[in-house]
Structures are given as C-alpha cells and as structure tokens.
Amino acid sequence: MRKQIAAANWKMNNTLEEGTKLLNDIINSNIQVNNHKCVIFAVPFPYLVSANQQLDNKSNMFVAAQNCHYKAAGAYTGEVSVDMLASINIHYCVVGHSERREYFLESNQLLAEKVDRCLSTDITPIFCCGEPLAIREDDSQNDYVAVQLKESLFHLDIEAIQKVVIAYEPIWAIGTGKTATSAQAQEMHAHIRAVLANQFGNAIADNISILYGGSVKGANANEIFSQPDVDGGLVGGASLIATEFIQIIKALK
Ligand code: PGA
C-alpha cells in the first residue's frame, strides 16, 4: 500500500511558543501513526530544530522545511540550503508551493533544480502542483498540471522519482474554504498517476503518494481521503488547530 500522509503546512504562522504548544497538543493526544502512515509538520525555519526535538522518538512523525534554495551553498543572503537542512536531520521539504510560485516567481525549471538538490541529500521533496481558477474554468487543468510534472520531474530516473511525494493543490481551493469535491480531487489524482505511469511505468506510479491540498478540514478529510488515488493531504489553515489536525490524521486510510 502507498504511504498515507497527513502533512501540516504552518506557512508563516505561529510564534515559537504557539508552535511548541500546538505540536505538544498533537503529540500528547497519543495519536498512533502506524507504519503505512506518516505525519509531517512543515514548520518555519526557526523552529525546525526544536520541532524535531519535540517529535523525537515519535514513530512515523517528521518535520519538514517549507522551502530550500536550489544552489548548494554560496552568497545567497537569507536563503537556506539542503545541506543545512540535512545537517539538522530534516528529511522532507515542501517544493513549489503555489504561494512560492506566485509571490517568489518560482518556475517549473527552477523547481526541477530544487527537486534535484533535495534528492542529492536524501531529503524527500513534497512537490506541489495545481492550477489557478482561470485554468479550471477553461477546463484545461489536466494539461496545465501535466506540464508542471513534465518540466519539474520528468528528468528524474526511476529510482529518484520514487523518492518524491506529490501534492495536488488547486490554487482556487487554497485558504478559500472552497474545497475541490472529492470527485474533482479523484479525477485529477488519477490523471496525475496516469501521467506518471506514462513516463515511469505503472508499477512506479502506483507507489507514489499523491496528497490533496486546499481547504482540507476535520469535517471533509474522511470523504476526500477515501478516494482511491488520494493518499492524504497537505493542510494549511486546519493544521494550526490541534483538534482539527488530529481529526485529519485519523481520517488517513
Ligand atoms: P489550506 O492550505 O489548507 O489553508 O487551504 C493548503 C496549503 O496551502 O498547503
């Protein structure tokens, strides 16, 4: 069975005190995460070390960075390299979130370099894709997402692609309270899997976890995650509330 993943994306939220309490509330709920599941917390850079310490010994729970730089090292003031992340035991990194694509002009080509950089240090990229509203209204979302996958992931070999987690996040559903229907999510996830199968083969595509993101909450997680090609979620707003995120973890298949 593919790994089922609940990934929290805190974005630029929480002070250290707030974040520490949030994580503690989730850990102290004694939620069990068995081996075919995984819970990931993408926290702001200043909290990576302390969040990792808090999660110490919690099986199948990990901390992720929300971003990394595409170069190995050098004169890039304010940036964070994958070697820095690896050196503090971070094994996941969100790559190409739509907010980074939009506000920081990250292109598919640049994201291909970030994916490579992550994989060079054994960091699993959580690669985000998804269409804006105008593309959905034009009904060209399938082609749009296929180009994102092609330009950022198709250069990988069969071994490397298996280390990637994909998050489909329709931009019109992020932070808007407007979730894709479970049928829309399933349709796109099946399409993404077919695009991957076409390039890398069925067996490989069948093993890649594809998360849905965009207004996932405790109340809708069960229905969305129950779709056959949806392997969990990347969660923003609802991951900032312990009870909500616990409910989302419980909704994993
Ligand atoms: P949301 O954000 O759950 O607040 O819609 C999801 C995301 O941006 O990853």
mmCIF file of C-alpha atoms and ligand atoms in Angstrom:
data_model
loop_
_atom_site.group_PDB
_atom_site.id
_atom_site.type_symbol
_atom_site.label_atom_id
_atom_site.label_comp_id
_atom_site.label_asym_id
_atom_site.label_seq_id
_atom_site.Cartn_x
_atom_site.Cartn_y
_atom_site.Cartn_z
ATOM 1 C CA MET A 1 0.000 0.000 0.000
ATOM 2 C CA ARG A 2 1.146 3.519 -0.742
ATOM 3 C CA LYS A 3 2.175 5.667 2.238
ATOM 4 C CA GLN A 4 -0.786 7.696 3.516
ATOM 5 C CA ILE A 5 0.412 11.114 4.634
ATOM 6 C CA ALA A 6 -1.038 13.987 6.655
ATOM 7 C CA ALA A 7 1.235 16.994 6.153
ATOM 8 C CA ALA A 8 0.750 20.228 8.071
ATOM 9 C CA ASN A 9 1.880 23.417 6.382
ATOM 10 C CA TRP A 10 2.093 26.127 9.013
ATOM 11 C CA LYS A 11 3.192 28.714 6.424
ATOM 12 C CA MET A 12 4.267 31.984 8.131
ATOM 13 C CA ASN A 13 2.193 31.393 11.264
ATOM 14 C CA ASN A 14 2.842 30.756 14.976
ATOM 15 C CA THR A 15 5.372 32.189 17.379
ATOM 16 C CA LEU A 16 7.775 29.678 18.913
ATOM 17 C CA GLU A 17 5.543 29.442 21.966
ATOM 18 C CA GLU A 18 2.387 28.892 19.919
ATOM 19 C CA GLY A 19 4.037 26.346 17.665
ATOM 20 C CA THR A 20 5.516 24.418 20.589
ATOM 21 C CA LYS A 21 2.097 24.219 22.250
ATOM 22 C CA LEU A 22 0.378 23.146 19.027
ATOM 23 C CA LEU A 23 2.862 20.350 18.464
ATOM 24 C CA ASN A 24 2.669 19.275 22.104
ATOM 25 C CA ASP A 25 -1.119 19.151 21.998
ATOM 26 C CA ILE A 26 -0.952 16.838 18.989
ATOM 27 C CA ILE A 27 1.786 14.622 20.458
ATOM 28 C CA ASN A 28 0.028 14.449 23.835
ATOM 29 C CA SER A 29 -3.199 13.305 22.201
ATOM 30 C CA ASN A 30 -1.338 9.984 21.928
ATOM 31 C CA ILE A 31 -2.425 9.545 18.374
ATOM 32 C CA GLN A 32 -0.896 6.400 16.912
ATOM 33 C CA VAL A 33 0.571 6.590 13.443
ATOM 34 C CA ASN A 34 1.205 3.091 12.145
ATOM 35 C CA ASN A 35 3.772 2.120 9.581
ATOM 36 C CA HIS A 36 1.888 2.688 6.366
ATOM 37 C CA LYS A 37 1.067 6.225 7.515
ATOM 38 C CA CYS A 38 3.152 9.286 8.150
ATOM 39 C CA VAL A 39 2.562 12.703 9.706
ATOM 40 C CA ILE A 40 4.695 15.639 8.638
ATOM 41 C CA PHE A 41 4.931 19.153 10.090
ATOM 42 C CA ALA A 42 6.261 21.785 7.687
ATOM 43 C CA VAL A 43 7.229 24.479 10.176
ATOM 44 C CA PRO A 44 9.015 27.824 9.685
ATOM 45 C CA PHE A 45 12.828 27.611 9.503
ATOM 46 C CA PRO A 46 13.495 28.979 13.044
ATOM 47 C CA TYR A 47 11.542 26.080 14.602
ATOM 48 C CA LEU A 48 12.977 23.143 12.659
ATOM 49 C CA VAL A 49 15.429 22.113 15.354
ATOM 50 C CA SER A 50 13.056 22.472 18.318
ATOM 51 C CA ALA A 51 10.165 20.791 16.479
ATOM 52 C CA ASN A 52 12.454 17.869 15.633
ATOM 53 C CA GLN A 53 13.409 17.592 19.303
ATOM 54 C CA GLN A 54 9.758 17.607 20.327
ATOM 55 C CA LEU A 55 8.984 14.792 17.895
ATOM 56 C CA ASP A 56 11.956 12.732 18.980
ATOM 57 C CA ASN A 57 11.045 9.031 19.116
ATOM 58 C CA LYS A 58 7.530 9.553 17.812
ATOM 59 C CA SER A 59 7.238 6.894 15.182
ATOM 60 C CA ASN A 60 6.262 7.970 11.699
ATOM 61 C CA MET A 61 6.175 11.677 12.572
ATOM 62 C CA PHE A 62 8.597 14.046 10.845
ATOM 63 C CA VAL A 63 9.457 17.709 10.488
ATOM 64 C CA ALA A 64 9.735 19.344 7.055
ATOM 65 C CA ALA A 65 11.095 22.613 5.759
ATOM 66 C CA GLN A 66 8.715 24.730 3.694
ATOM 67 C CA ASN A 67 11.356 25.708 1.158
ATOM 68 C CA CYS A 68 15.034 25.421 0.277
ATOM 69 C CA HIS A 69 17.427 27.077 -2.148
ATOM 70 C CA TYR A 70 18.337 25.473 -5.455
ATOM 71 C CA LYS A 71 22.077 26.080 -5.111
ATOM 72 C CA ALA A 72 24.339 24.015 -2.864
ATOM 73 C CA ALA A 73 25.849 26.969 -0.982
ATOM 74 C CA GLY A 74 27.210 30.439 -1.511
ATOM 75 C CA ALA A 75 26.436 34.135 -1.454
ATOM 76 C CA TYR A 76 22.631 33.947 -1.241
ATOM 77 C CA THR A 77 21.826 36.102 1.758
ATOM 78 C CA GLY A 78 18.765 34.962 3.661
ATOM 79 C CA GLU A 79 18.491 31.579 1.959
ATOM 80 C CA VAL A 80 18.704 28.044 3.364
ATOM 81 C CA SER A 81 20.453 25.130 1.655
ATOM 82 C CA VAL A 82 19.529 21.460 1.651
ATOM 83 C CA ASP A 83 22.857 20.625 3.299
ATOM 84 C CA MET A 84 21.850 22.862 6.203
ATOM 85 C CA LEU A 85 18.544 21.019 6.443
ATOM 86 C CA ALA A 86 20.209 17.613 6.262
ATOM 87 C CA SER A 87 22.695 18.669 8.946
ATOM 88 C CA ILE A 88 19.823 19.212 11.404
ATOM 89 C CA ASN A 89 18.147 15.904 10.479
ATOM 90 C CA ILE A 90 15.387 17.212 8.277
ATOM 91 C CA HIS A 91 14.235 14.646 5.741
ATOM 92 C CA TYR A 92 11.341 16.406 3.990
ATOM 93 C CA CYS A 93 10.956 19.729 2.206
ATOM 94 C CA VAL A 94 7.942 21.308 0.501
ATOM 95 C CA VAL A 95 8.947 22.368 -3.012
ATOM 96 C CA GLY A 96 6.981 24.633 -5.322
ATOM 97 C CA HIS A 97 4.053 25.563 -3.141
ATOM 98 C CA SER A 98 1.738 27.806 -5.168
ATOM 99 C CA GLU A 99 2.473 30.715 -2.831
ATOM 100 C CA ARG A 100 6.158 30.418 -3.728
ATOM 101 C CA ARG A 101 5.329 30.131 -7.393
ATOM 102 C CA GLU A 102 3.129 33.217 -7.196
ATOM 103 C CA TYR A 103 4.943 35.562 -4.798
ATOM 104 C CA PHE A 104 8.520 34.441 -5.429
ATOM 105 C CA LEU A 105 8.134 33.657 -9.121
ATOM 106 C CA GLU A 106 9.366 30.081 -8.869
ATOM 107 C CA SER A 107 9.184 28.431 -12.269
ATOM 108 C CA ASN A 108 8.864 24.769 -13.208
ATOM 109 C CA GLN A 109 12.525 24.840 -14.325
ATOM 110 C CA LEU A 110 13.742 26.297 -11.033
ATOM 111 C CA LEU A 111 11.678 23.730 -9.143
ATOM 112 C CA ALA A 112 13.334 20.924 -11.115
ATOM 113 C CA GLU A 113 16.626 22.174 -9.685
ATOM 114 C CA LYS A 114 15.216 22.284 -6.154
ATOM 115 C CA VAL A 115 13.920 18.727 -6.509
ATOM 116 C CA ASP A 116 17.376 17.584 -7.624
ATOM 117 C CA ARG A 117 19.029 19.446 -4.793
ATOM 118 C CA CYS A 118 16.738 17.792 -2.221
ATOM 119 C CA LEU A 119 17.290 14.322 -3.630
ATOM 120 C CA SER A 120 21.066 14.842 -3.609
ATOM 121 C CA THR A 121 20.918 14.942 0.200
ATOM 122 C CA ASP A 122 18.204 12.336 0.768
ATOM 123 C CA ILE A 123 15.546 14.920 1.514
ATOM 124 C CA THR A 124 12.137 13.912 0.192
ATOM 125 C CA PRO A 125 10.634 16.756 -1.829
ATOM 126 C CA ILE A 126 6.902 17.263 -1.362
ATOM 127 C CA PHE A 127 6.370 18.637 -4.841
ATOM 128 C CA CYS A 128 3.303 20.858 -5.217
ATOM 129 C CA CYS A 129 1.335 21.311 -8.406
ATOM 130 C CA GLY A 130 -2.115 22.659 -9.196
ATOM 131 C CA GLU A 131 -3.978 25.064 -11.428
ATOM 132 C CA PRO A 132 -5.309 28.599 -10.895
ATOM 133 C CA LEU A 133 -9.014 29.337 -11.175
ATOM 134 C CA ALA A 134 -8.893 30.639 -14.758
ATOM 135 C CA ILE A 135 -7.365 27.350 -15.960
ATOM 136 C CA ARG A 136 -10.047 25.327 -14.137
ATOM 137 C CA GLU A 137 -12.777 27.498 -15.637
ATOM 138 C CA ASP A 138 -11.253 26.897 -19.046
ATOM 139 C CA ASP A 139 -11.247 23.149 -18.301
ATOM 140 C CA SER A 140 -7.557 22.890 -19.200
ATOM 141 C CA GLN A 141 -6.342 21.828 -15.736
ATOM 142 C CA ASN A 142 -5.205 18.389 -16.876
ATOM 143 C CA ASP A 143 -2.778 19.780 -19.454
ATOM 144 C CA TYR A 144 -1.628 22.506 -17.079
ATOM 145 C CA VAL A 145 -0.720 20.065 -14.302
ATOM 146 C CA ALA A 146 0.863 17.623 -16.772
ATOM 147 C CA VAL A 147 3.241 20.402 -17.907
ATOM 148 C CA GLN A 148 4.161 21.163 -14.285
ATOM 149 C CA LEU A 149 5.012 17.488 -13.720
ATOM 150 C CA LYS A 150 6.860 17.168 -17.005
ATOM 151 C CA GLU A 151 9.014 20.263 -16.584
ATOM 152 C CA SER A 152 9.924 19.659 -12.950
ATOM 153 C CA LEU A 153 10.017 15.857 -12.595
ATOM 154 C CA PHE A 154 10.380 14.050 -15.912
ATOM 155 C CA HIS A 155 14.172 14.404 -15.954
ATOM 156 C CA LEU A 156 14.359 12.109 -12.902
ATOM 157 C CA ASP A 157 15.256 8.445 -13.265
ATOM 158 C CA ILE A 158 13.081 5.633 -11.945
ATOM 159 C CA GLU A 159 14.923 5.421 -8.660
ATOM 160 C CA ALA A 160 14.699 9.161 -7.981
ATOM 161 C CA ILE A 161 11.012 9.642 -8.810
ATOM 162 C CA GLN A 162 10.088 7.054 -6.184
ATOM 163 C CA LYS A 163 11.512 9.341 -3.522
ATOM 164 C CA VAL A 164 9.161 12.193 -4.434
ATOM 165 C CA VAL A 165 5.810 12.924 -2.778
ATOM 166 C CA ILE A 166 3.350 14.903 -4.881
ATOM 167 C CA ALA A 167 0.757 17.336 -3.540
ATOM 168 C CA TYR A 168 -2.042 18.420 -5.846
ATOM 169 C CA GLU A 169 -3.325 21.778 -4.643
ATOM 170 C CA PRO A 170 -5.801 23.596 -6.861
ATOM 171 C CA ILE A 171 -4.973 27.255 -6.179
ATOM 172 C CA TRP A 172 -8.618 28.249 -6.100
ATOM 173 C CA ALA A 173 -9.134 25.945 -3.118
ATOM 174 C CA ILE A 174 -6.179 27.109 -1.007
ATOM 175 C CA GLY A 175 -7.198 29.139 2.019
ATOM 176 C CA THR A 176 -10.528 29.960 0.399
ATOM 177 C CA GLY A 177 -12.732 27.492 2.243
ATOM 178 C CA LYS A 178 -13.676 26.223 -1.207
ATOM 179 C CA THR A 179 -12.615 22.576 -1.388
ATOM 180 C CA ALA A 180 -12.470 20.615 -4.589
ATOM 181 C CA THR A 181 -15.196 17.977 -4.491
ATOM 182 C CA SER A 182 -13.913 14.518 -3.747
ATOM 183 C CA ALA A 183 -14.786 13.617 -7.358
ATOM 184 C CA GLN A 184 -12.695 16.524 -8.695
ATOM 185 C CA ALA A 185 -9.805 15.507 -6.454
ATOM 186 C CA GLN A 186 -10.010 11.869 -7.519
ATOM 187 C CA GLU A 187 -10.203 12.793 -11.191
ATOM 188 C CA MET A 188 -7.052 14.913 -11.018
ATOM 189 C CA HIS A 189 -5.164 12.436 -8.837
ATOM 190 C CA ALA A 190 -5.932 9.645 -11.296
ATOM 191 C CA HIS A 191 -4.758 11.919 -14.104
ATOM 192 C CA ILE A 192 -1.502 12.699 -12.276
ATOM 193 C CA ARG A 193 -0.938 8.984 -11.709
ATOM 194 C CA ALA A 194 -1.586 8.276 -15.383
ATOM 195 C CA VAL A 195 0.876 10.992 -16.441
ATOM 196 C CA LEU A 196 3.490 9.475 -14.107
ATOM 197 C CA ALA A 197 2.709 5.953 -15.360
ATOM 198 C CA ASN A 198 3.189 7.063 -18.924
ATOM 199 C CA GLN A 199 6.664 8.354 -18.145
ATOM 200 C CA PHE A 200 7.881 5.959 -15.447
ATOM 201 C CA GLY A 201 5.661 2.874 -15.758
ATOM 202 C CA ASN A 202 2.585 1.657 -13.902
ATOM 203 C CA ALA A 203 4.350 -0.061 -11.023
ATOM 204 C CA ILE A 204 6.306 3.082 -10.151
ATOM 205 C CA ALA A 205 3.283 5.404 -10.476
ATOM 206 C CA ASP A 206 1.247 3.095 -8.269
ATOM 207 C CA ASN A 207 3.721 3.579 -5.456
ATOM 208 C CA ILE A 208 3.906 7.375 -5.441
ATOM 209 C CA SER A 209 1.870 9.117 -2.733
ATOM 210 C CA ILE A 210 -0.277 11.945 -4.096
ATOM 211 C CA LEU A 211 -1.693 14.294 -1.448
ATOM 212 C CA TYR A 212 -4.618 16.647 -1.902
ATOM 213 C CA GLY A 213 -4.387 20.212 -0.573
ATOM 214 C CA GLY A 214 -6.860 23.065 -0.445
ATOM 215 C CA SER A 215 -9.198 23.719 2.494
ATOM 216 C CA VAL A 216 -8.921 20.226 3.975
ATOM 217 C CA LYS A 217 -10.576 20.201 7.420
ATOM 218 C CA GLY A 218 -11.519 17.659 10.026
ATOM 219 C CA ALA A 219 -15.042 17.612 8.624
ATOM 220 C CA ASN A 220 -14.162 16.852 4.982
ATOM 221 C CA ALA A 221 -10.948 14.827 5.339
ATOM 222 C CA ASN A 222 -12.673 11.448 5.511
ATOM 223 C CA GLU A 223 -14.501 11.907 2.267
ATOM 224 C CA ILE A 224 -11.517 13.309 0.348
ATOM 225 C CA PHE A 225 -9.026 10.732 1.683
ATOM 226 C CA SER A 226 -11.398 7.866 0.925
ATOM 227 C CA GLN A 227 -10.868 8.407 -2.815
ATOM 228 C CA PRO A 228 -8.690 5.635 -4.254
ATOM 229 C CA ASP A 229 -5.945 7.887 -5.673
ATOM 230 C CA VAL A 230 -5.854 10.359 -2.779
ATOM 231 C CA ASP A 231 -3.133 9.378 -0.317
ATOM 232 C CA GLY A 232 -3.698 12.021 2.340
ATOM 233 C CA GLY A 233 -3.443 15.791 2.455
ATOM 234 C CA LEU A 234 -1.283 18.880 2.669
ATOM 235 C CA VAL A 235 -3.114 21.084 5.131
ATOM 236 C CA GLY A 236 -2.713 24.791 5.826
ATOM 237 C CA GLY A 237 -5.323 26.563 7.947
ATOM 238 C CA ALA A 238 -6.725 23.491 9.697
ATOM 239 C CA SER A 239 -3.241 22.316 10.681
ATOM 240 C CA LEU A 240 -2.974 25.299 13.025
ATOM 241 C CA ILE A 241 -5.706 23.883 15.280
ATOM 242 C CA ALA A 242 -4.678 20.745 17.177
ATOM 243 C CA THR A 243 -8.141 19.139 17.323
ATOM 244 C CA GLU A 244 -8.684 19.707 13.589
ATOM 245 C CA PHE A 245 -5.344 18.268 12.575
ATOM 246 C CA ILE A 246 -5.800 15.253 14.876
ATOM 247 C CA GLN A 247 -9.113 14.562 13.146
ATOM 248 C CA ILE A 248 -7.362 14.838 9.775
ATOM 249 C CA ILE A 249 -4.657 12.367 10.863
ATOM 250 C CA LYS A 250 -7.388 9.961 11.974
ATOM 251 C CA ALA A 251 -9.017 10.233 8.542
ATOM 252 C CA LEU A 252 -6.000 8.694 6.786
ATOM 253 C CA LYS A 253 -6.821 5.341 5.179
HETATM 254 P P1 PGA B 1 -5.309 25.468 3.217
HETATM 255 O O1 PGA B 1 -3.815 25.486 2.605
HETATM 256 O O2 PGA B 1 -5.497 24.114 3.834
HETATM 257 O O3 PGA B 1 -5.328 26.583 4.190
HETATM 258 O O4 PGA B 1 -6.237 25.678 2.057
HETATM 259 C C1 PGA B 1 -3.281 24.362 1.973
HETATM 260 C C2 PGA B 1 -1.883 24.654 1.500
HETATM 261 O O5 PGA B 1 -1.638 25.769 1.022
HETATM 262 O O6 PGA B 1 -0.973 23.813 1.590
#
